Coordinates of C-alpha atoms and ligand atoms in Angstrom, one line a residue:
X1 CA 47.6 -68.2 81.3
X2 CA 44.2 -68.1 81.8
X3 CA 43.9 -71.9 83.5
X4 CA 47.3 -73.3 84.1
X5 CA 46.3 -76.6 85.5
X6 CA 44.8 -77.2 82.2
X7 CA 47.0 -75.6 79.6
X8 CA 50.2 -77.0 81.2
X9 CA 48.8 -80.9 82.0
X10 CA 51.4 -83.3 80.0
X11 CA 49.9 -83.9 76.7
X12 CA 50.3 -87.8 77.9
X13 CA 47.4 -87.0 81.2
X14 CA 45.6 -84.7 78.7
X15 CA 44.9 -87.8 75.9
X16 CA 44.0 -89.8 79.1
X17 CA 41.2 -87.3 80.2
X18 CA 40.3 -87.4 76.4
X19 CA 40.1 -90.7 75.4
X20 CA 37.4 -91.0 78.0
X21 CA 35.4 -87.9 77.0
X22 CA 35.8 -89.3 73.3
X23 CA 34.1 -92.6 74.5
X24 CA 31.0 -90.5 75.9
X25 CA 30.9 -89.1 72.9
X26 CA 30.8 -91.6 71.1
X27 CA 28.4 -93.1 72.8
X28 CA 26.6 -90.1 72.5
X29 CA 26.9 -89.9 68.7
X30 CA 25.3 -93.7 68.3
X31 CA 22.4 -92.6 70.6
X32 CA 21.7 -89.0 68.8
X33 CA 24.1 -88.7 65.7
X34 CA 21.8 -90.5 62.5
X35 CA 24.8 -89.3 60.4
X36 CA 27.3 -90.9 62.7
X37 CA 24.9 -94.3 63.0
X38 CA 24.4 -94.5 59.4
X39 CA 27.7 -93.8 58.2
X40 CA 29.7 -95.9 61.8
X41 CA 27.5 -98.8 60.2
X42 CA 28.2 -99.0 56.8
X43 CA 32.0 -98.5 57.6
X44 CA 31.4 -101.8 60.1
X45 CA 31.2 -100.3 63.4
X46 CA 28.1 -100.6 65.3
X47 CA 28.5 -99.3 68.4
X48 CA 30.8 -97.3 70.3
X49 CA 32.3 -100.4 72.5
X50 CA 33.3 -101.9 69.1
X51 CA 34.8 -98.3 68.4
X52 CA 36.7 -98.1 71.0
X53 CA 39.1 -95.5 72.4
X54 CA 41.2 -92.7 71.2
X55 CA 44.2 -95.3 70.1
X56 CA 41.7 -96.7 67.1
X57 CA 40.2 -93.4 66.2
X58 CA 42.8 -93.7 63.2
X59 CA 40.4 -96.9 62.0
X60 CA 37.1 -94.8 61.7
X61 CA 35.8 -92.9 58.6
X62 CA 36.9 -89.2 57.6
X63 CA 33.6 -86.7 57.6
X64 CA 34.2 -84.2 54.8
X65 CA 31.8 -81.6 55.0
X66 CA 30.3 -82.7 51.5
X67 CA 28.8 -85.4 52.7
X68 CA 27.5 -83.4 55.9
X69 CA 25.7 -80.8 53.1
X70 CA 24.3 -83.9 51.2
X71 CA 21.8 -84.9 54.4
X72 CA 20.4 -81.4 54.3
X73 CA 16.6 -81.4 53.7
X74 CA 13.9 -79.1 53.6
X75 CA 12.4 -80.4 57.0
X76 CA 16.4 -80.5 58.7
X77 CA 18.6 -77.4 57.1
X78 CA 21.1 -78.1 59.3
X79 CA 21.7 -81.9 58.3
X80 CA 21.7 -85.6 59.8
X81 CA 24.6 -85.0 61.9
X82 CA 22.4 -82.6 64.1
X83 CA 21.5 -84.8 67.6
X84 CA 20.1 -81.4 69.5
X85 CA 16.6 -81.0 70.2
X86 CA 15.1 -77.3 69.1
X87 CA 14.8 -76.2 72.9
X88 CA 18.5 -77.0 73.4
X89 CA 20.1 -74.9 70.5
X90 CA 20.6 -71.5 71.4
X91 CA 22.4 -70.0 68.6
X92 CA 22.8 -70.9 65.2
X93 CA 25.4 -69.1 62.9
X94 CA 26.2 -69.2 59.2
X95 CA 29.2 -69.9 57.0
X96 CA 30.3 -67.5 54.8
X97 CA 29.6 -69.8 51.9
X98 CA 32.4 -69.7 50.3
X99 CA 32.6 -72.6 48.6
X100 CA 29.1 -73.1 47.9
X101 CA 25.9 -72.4 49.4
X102 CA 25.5 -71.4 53.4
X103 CA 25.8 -74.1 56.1
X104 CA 24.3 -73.4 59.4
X105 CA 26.0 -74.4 62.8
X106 CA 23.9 -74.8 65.9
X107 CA 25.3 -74.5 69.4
X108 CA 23.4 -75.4 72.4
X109 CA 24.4 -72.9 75.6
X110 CA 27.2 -75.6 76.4
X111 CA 28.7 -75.8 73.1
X112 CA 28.8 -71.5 73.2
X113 CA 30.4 -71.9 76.5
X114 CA 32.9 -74.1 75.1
X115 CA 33.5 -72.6 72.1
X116 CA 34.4 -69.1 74.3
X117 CA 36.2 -70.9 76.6
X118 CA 39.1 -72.5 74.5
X119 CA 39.0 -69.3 72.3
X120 CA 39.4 -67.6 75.2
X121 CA 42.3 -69.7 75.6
X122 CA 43.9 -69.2 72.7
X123 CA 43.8 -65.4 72.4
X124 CA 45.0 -65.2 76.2
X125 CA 48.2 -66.4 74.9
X126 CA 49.2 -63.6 72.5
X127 CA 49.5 -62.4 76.1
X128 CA 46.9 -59.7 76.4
X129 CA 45.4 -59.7 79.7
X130 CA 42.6 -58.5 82.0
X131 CA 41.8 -54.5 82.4
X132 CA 43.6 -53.9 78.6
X133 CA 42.1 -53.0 75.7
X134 CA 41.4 -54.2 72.1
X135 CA 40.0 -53.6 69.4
X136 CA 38.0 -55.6 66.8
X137 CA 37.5 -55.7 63.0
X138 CA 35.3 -58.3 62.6
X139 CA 32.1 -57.9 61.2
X140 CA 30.8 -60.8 62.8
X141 CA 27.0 -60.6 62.4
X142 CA 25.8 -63.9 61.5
X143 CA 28.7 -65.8 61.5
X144 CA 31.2 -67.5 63.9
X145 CA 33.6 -65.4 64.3
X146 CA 30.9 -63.6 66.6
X147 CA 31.5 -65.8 69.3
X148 CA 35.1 -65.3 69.4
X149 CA 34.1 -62.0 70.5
X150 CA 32.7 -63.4 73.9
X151 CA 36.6 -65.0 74.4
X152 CA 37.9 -60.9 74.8
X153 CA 35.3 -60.3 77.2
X154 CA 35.9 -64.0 78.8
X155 CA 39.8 -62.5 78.7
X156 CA 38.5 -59.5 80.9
X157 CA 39.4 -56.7 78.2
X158 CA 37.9 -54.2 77.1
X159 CA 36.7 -54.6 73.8
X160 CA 36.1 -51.8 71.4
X161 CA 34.3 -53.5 67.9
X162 CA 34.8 -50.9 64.9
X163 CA 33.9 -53.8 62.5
X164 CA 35.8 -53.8 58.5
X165 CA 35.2 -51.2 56.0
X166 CA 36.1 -48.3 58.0
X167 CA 39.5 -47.8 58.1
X168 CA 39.1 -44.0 58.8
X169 CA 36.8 -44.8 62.0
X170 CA 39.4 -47.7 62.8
X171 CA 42.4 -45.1 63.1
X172 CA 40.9 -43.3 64.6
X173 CA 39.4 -45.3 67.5
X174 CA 43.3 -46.7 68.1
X175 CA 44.0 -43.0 68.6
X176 CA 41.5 -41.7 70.4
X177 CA 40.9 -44.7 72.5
X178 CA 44.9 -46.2 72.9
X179 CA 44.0 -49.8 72.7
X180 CA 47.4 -52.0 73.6
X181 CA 45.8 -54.5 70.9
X182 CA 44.2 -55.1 67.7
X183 CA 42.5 -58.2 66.0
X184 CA 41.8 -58.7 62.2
X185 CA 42.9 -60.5 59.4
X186 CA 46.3 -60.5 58.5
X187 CA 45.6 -59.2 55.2
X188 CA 43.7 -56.5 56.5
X189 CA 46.6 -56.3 59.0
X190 CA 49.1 -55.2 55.8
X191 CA 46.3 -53.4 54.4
X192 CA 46.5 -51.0 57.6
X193 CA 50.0 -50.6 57.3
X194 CA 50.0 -49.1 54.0
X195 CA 46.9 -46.8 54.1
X196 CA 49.0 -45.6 57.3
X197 CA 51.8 -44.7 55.4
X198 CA 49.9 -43.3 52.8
X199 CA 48.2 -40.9 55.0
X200 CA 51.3 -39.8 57.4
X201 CA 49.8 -41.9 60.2
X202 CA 52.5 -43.2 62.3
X203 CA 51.1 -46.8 62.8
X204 CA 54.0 -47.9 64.7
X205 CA 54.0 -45.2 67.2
X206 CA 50.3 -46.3 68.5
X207 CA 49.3 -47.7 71.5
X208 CA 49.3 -51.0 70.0
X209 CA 51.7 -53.7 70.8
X210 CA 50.1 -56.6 70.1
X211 CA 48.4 -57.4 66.8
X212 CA 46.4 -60.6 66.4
X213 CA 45.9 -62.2 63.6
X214 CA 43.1 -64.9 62.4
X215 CA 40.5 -65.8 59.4
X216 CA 43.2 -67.1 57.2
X217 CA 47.0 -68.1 56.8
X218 CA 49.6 -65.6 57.2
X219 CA 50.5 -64.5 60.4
X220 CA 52.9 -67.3 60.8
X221 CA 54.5 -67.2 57.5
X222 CA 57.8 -65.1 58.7
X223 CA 58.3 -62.6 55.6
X224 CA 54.7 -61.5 55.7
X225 CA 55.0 -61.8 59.8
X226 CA 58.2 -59.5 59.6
X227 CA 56.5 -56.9 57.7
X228 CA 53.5 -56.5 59.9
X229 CA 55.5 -56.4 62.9
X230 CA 57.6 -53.6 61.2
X231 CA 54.8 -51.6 60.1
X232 CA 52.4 -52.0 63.6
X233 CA 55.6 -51.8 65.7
X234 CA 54.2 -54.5 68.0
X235 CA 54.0 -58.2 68.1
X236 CA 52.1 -60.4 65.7
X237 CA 50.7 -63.3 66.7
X238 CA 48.0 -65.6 65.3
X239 CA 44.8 -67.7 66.2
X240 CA 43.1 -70.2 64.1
X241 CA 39.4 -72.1 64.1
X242 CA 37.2 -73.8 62.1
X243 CA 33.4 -72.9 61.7
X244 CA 32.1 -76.4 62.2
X245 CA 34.7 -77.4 64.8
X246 CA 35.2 -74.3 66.6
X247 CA 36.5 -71.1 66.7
X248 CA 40.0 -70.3 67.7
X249 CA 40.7 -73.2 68.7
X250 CA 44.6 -72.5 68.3
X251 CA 46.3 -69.6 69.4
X252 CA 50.2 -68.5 69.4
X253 CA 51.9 -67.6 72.3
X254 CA 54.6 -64.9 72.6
X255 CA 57.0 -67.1 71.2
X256 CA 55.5 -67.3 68.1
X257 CA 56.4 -71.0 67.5
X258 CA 53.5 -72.0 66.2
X259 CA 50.0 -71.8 68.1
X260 CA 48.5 -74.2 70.5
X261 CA 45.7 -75.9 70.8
X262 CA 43.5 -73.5 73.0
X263 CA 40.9 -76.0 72.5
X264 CA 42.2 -79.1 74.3
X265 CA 39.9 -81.2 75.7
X266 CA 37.1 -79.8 73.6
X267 CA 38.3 -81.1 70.5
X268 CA 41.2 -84.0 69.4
X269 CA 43.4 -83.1 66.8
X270 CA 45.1 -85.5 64.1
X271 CA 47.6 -85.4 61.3
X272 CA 46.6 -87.3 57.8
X273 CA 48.2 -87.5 54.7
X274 CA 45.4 -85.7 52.0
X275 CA 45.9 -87.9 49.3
X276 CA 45.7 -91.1 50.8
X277 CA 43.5 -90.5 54.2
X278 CA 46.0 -92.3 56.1
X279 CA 46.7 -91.5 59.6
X280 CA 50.4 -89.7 60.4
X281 CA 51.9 -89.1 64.1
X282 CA 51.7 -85.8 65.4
X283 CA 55.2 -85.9 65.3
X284 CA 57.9 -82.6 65.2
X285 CA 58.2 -81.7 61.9
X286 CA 55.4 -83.5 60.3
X287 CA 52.8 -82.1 57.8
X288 CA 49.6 -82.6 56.7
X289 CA 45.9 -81.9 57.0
X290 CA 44.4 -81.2 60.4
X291 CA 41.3 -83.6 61.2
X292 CA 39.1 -82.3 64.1
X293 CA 37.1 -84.2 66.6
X294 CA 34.7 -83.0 69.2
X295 CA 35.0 -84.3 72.7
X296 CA 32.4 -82.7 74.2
X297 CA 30.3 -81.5 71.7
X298 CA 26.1 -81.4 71.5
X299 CA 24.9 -79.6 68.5
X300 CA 26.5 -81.3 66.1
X301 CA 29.3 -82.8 67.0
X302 CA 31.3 -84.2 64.3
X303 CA 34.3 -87.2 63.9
X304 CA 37.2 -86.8 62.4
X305 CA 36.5 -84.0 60.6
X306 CA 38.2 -83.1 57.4
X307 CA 39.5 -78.8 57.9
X308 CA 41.4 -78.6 54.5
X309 CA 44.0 -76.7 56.3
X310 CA 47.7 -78.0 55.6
X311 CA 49.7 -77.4 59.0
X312 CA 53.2 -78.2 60.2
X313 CA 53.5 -79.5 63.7
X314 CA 55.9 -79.1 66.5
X315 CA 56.5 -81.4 69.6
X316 CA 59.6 -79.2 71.2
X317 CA 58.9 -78.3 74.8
X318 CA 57.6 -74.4 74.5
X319 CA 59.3 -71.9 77.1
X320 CA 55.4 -70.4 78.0
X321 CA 54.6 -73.8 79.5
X322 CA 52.0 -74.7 77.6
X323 CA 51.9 -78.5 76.6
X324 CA 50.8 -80.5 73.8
X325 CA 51.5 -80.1 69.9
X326 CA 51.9 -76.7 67.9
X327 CA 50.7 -76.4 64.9
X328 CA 51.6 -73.7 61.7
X329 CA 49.4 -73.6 59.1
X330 CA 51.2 -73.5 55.6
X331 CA 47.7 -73.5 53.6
X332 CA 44.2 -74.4 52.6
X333 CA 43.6 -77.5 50.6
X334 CA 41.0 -75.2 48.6
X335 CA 43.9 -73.2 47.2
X336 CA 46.3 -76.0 46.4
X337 CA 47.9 -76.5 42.9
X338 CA 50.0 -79.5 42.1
X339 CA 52.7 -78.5 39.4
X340 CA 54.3 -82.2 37.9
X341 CA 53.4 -84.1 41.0
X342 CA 54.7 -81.0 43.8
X343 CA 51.9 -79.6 46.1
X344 CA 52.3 -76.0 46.1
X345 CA 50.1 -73.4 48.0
X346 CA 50.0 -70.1 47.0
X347 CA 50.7 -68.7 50.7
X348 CA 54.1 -70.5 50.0
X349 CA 54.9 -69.0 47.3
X350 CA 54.2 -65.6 48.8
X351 CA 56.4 -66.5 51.7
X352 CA 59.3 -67.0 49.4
X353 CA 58.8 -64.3 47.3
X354 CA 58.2 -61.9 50.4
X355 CA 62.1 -62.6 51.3
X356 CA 63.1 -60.3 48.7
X357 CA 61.4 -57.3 50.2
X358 CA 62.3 -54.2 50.7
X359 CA 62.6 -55.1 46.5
X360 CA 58.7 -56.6 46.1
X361 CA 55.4 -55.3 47.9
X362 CA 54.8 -58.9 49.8
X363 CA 51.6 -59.0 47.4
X364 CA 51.4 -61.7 45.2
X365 CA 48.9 -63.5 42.8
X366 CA 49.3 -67.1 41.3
X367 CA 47.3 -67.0 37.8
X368 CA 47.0 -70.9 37.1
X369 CA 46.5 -71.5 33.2
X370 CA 44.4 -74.1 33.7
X371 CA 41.6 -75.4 35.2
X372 CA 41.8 -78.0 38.0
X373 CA 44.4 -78.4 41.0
X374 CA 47.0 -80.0 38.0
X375 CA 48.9 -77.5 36.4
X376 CA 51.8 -77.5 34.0
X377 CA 54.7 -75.7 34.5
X378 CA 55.5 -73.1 34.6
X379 CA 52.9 -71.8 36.8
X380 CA 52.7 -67.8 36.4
X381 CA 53.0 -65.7 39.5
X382 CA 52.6 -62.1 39.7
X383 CA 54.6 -60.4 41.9
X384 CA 54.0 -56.9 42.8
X385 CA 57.1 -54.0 43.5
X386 CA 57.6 -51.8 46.0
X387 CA 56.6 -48.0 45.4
X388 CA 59.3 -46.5 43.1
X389 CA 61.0 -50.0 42.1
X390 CA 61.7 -50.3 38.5
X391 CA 60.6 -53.9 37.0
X392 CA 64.2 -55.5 36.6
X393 CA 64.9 -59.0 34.4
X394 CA 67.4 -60.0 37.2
X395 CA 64.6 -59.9 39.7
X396 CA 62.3 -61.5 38.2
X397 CA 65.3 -64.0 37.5
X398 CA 66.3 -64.2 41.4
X399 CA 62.6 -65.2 42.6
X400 CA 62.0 -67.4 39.8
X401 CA 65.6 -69.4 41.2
X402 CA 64.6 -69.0 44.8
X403 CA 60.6 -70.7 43.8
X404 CA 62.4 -73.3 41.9
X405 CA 64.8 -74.1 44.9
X406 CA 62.6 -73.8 47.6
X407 CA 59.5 -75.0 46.5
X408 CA 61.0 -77.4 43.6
X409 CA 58.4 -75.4 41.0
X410 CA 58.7 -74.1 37.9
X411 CA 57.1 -70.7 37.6
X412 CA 56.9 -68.0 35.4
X413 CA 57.4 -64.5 37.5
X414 CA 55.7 -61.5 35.9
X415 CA 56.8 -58.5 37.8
X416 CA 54.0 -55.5 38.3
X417 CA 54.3 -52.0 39.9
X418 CA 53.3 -51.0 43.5
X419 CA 49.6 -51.2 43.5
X420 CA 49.1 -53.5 40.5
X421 CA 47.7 -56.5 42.7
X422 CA 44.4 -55.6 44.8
X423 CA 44.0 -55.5 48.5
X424 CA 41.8 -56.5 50.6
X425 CA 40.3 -55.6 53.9
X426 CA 39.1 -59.0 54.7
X427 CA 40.6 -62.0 53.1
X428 CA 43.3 -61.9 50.6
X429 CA 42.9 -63.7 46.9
X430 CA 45.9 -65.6 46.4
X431 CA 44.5 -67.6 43.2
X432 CA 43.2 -66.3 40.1
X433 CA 41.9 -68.2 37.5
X434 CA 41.7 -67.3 33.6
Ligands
ZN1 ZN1 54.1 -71.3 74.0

């Protein structure tokens, strides 16, 4: 653990230290924030004594990152919520603009150090430590995932970028160069796996034991977990951020229960319910979207901000030590259908269908016929096979059961052969649309 007296302080002593960090930030939003003044006001609140502490933050207004795109101007790019003066920023990365045009994200030199610190945090407890090596695929450039970088030499390792789109130079660098770790996406993670096998590379007989995971769901999902672990031969574990929050704020400790919040004391988590915006307890068991608010933030610190990632939380006691609430995430927002009134996310879907490997590939690809988040059923899936499995009508049969059971959906299942479904070496499509 990189700092014990932080990571295992009862959650209880850590909201205490928070709630008074929250109130300096508030006050710090009402002095600097115009987006926070303006939009505090009009919801009735007009200062931060009337906001009071942690206990009513469930009373304020969501931010949804709309609204922050909507104050952009020519004279401020970066939007009303930005309270740093130009001398004080001293990075400023992009989103990947995928849903829409490119936001940018300014740090000043505290915010970095902040950001590296509770990344740092989190990757520490995969359980790689000081004097090891690992190496990267992220081709960070101009976005936030180059920060996360600083966290691995915050960690003390050795850190050995190859970047994506080189597989070849990738392989090679793991033998050459025996790194006892490996970070990329998970899809990029399975991606490895099978150009390994293709090739006669023994992927499991590396130096790696650890593989980290991180840029979207997956690594926590326990089929598609299972089969990376198989094919790497080492433990998969998995980290999670948010460009405008943070990066990596959450990472997953050996246990693999779900990752912890890395990030504590930087930034306050909540649970809400999507449709309605209401507040739920971070309670065991209990899912809904993660809202995000800086504690000590000075960019652009933002309030209960809205992440559009679905997670599942967990409360139980964790044998590493670390304290606080765990959270899984089960999917994006941006990728959820609702089939007669059921939410479904297509990483679900792969989860379940992934349980009838060795049979199916783990690939999957949910074709909605129409337009919108409301679909009617059935909702077709493709399903991909594993290499030299025949397309059967009882399979097909078996997974459309097991959707229906588990995920209380109606779905069509179209099975197609090994290599039917693309891959990617970055983020994996889930969703296609007509
Ligand atoms: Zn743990």
């Amino acid at each position: 653990m990189l700092e014990p007296d932080v990571e295992t302080r009862p959650w209880e002593e850590q909201l205490a230290v928070d709630d008074a960090s929250y109130r300096e930030q508030l006050a710090y939003l009402f002095e600097r924030s115009d987006f926070y003044r303006l939009k505090l006001g009009a919801a009735g609140v007009g200062s931060a004594a009337e906001a009071g502490g942690l206990a009513s933050i469930g009373l304020l207004p969501l931010t949804e990152k709309r609204e922050l795109r909507e104050t952009v101007t020519p004279d401020n790019p970066i939007g009303s919520h930005l309270c740093a003066t130009r001398t004080e920023i001293v990075r400023i990365y992009s989103t990947s603009g995928t849903t829409g045009t490119p936001s940018y994200i300014p740090l000043t030199a505290v915010d970095l150090e902040n950001w590296v610190k509770g990344s740092a945090r989190s990757y520490a407890a995969s359980g790689v430590v000081a004097g090891e090596r690992i190496v990267s695929t992220y081709n960070a450039g101009p976005f936030v995932a180059g920060a996360a970088l600083g966290a691995l030499d915050r960690i003390g390792l050795c850190h050995i970028p190859v970047g994506t789109g080189n597989t070849e130079r990738l392989v090679r660098a793991i033998e050459l160069l025996q790194p006892e770790a490996a970070v990329l996406t998970p899809s990029y993670a399975a991606y490895l796996v099978e150009w390994t096998a293709a090739r006669g590379i023994d992927l499991r007989g590396s130096s790696v034991v650890r593989v980290l995971v991180a840029g979207e769901p997956g690594g926590g999902e326990p089929a598609f977990r299972a089969k990376l672990e198989a094919g790497w031969g080492a433990r998969v574990t998995e980290a999670m951020g948010i460009g405008d929050i943070g990066i990596s704020l959450w990472g997953e400790c050996e246990e693999q229960d779900g990752m912890h919040l890395g990030a504590r004391g930087l930034v306050h988590p909540e649970l809400i319910d999507p449709d309605a915006g209401t507040s739920l307890e971070l309670a065991d068991g209990a899912s809904g979207e993660l809202v995000l608010t800086h504690l000590a933030h000075r960019a652009a610190p933002l309030l209960r901000f809205r992440t559009r990632d679905h997670v599942e939380v967990r409360t139980s006691p964790c044998p590493c030590g670390r304290t606080g609430p765990r959270v899984r995430c089960i999917g994006r927002t941006d990728d959820m259908l609702i089939v007669r009134g059921v939410n479904v996310f297509p990483s679900a879907v792969r989860e379940v269908v992934g349980g009838f490997a060795p049979r199916v590939s783990g690939n999957i690809l949910v074709k909605p016929g129409s337009p919108g988040v409301k679909q009617d059923p059935p909702l077709p899936v493709a399903v991909e096979l594993a290499p030299d499995v025949d397309a059967d009508l009882a399979l097909a049969e078996a997974i459309r059961e097991r959707l229906r059971a588990v995920l209380v959906v109606q779905a069509s299942v179209e099975l197609v052969p090994w290599g039917g479904l693309g891959r990617s070496e970055y983020k994996s499509k889930l969703v296609e649309r007509a």
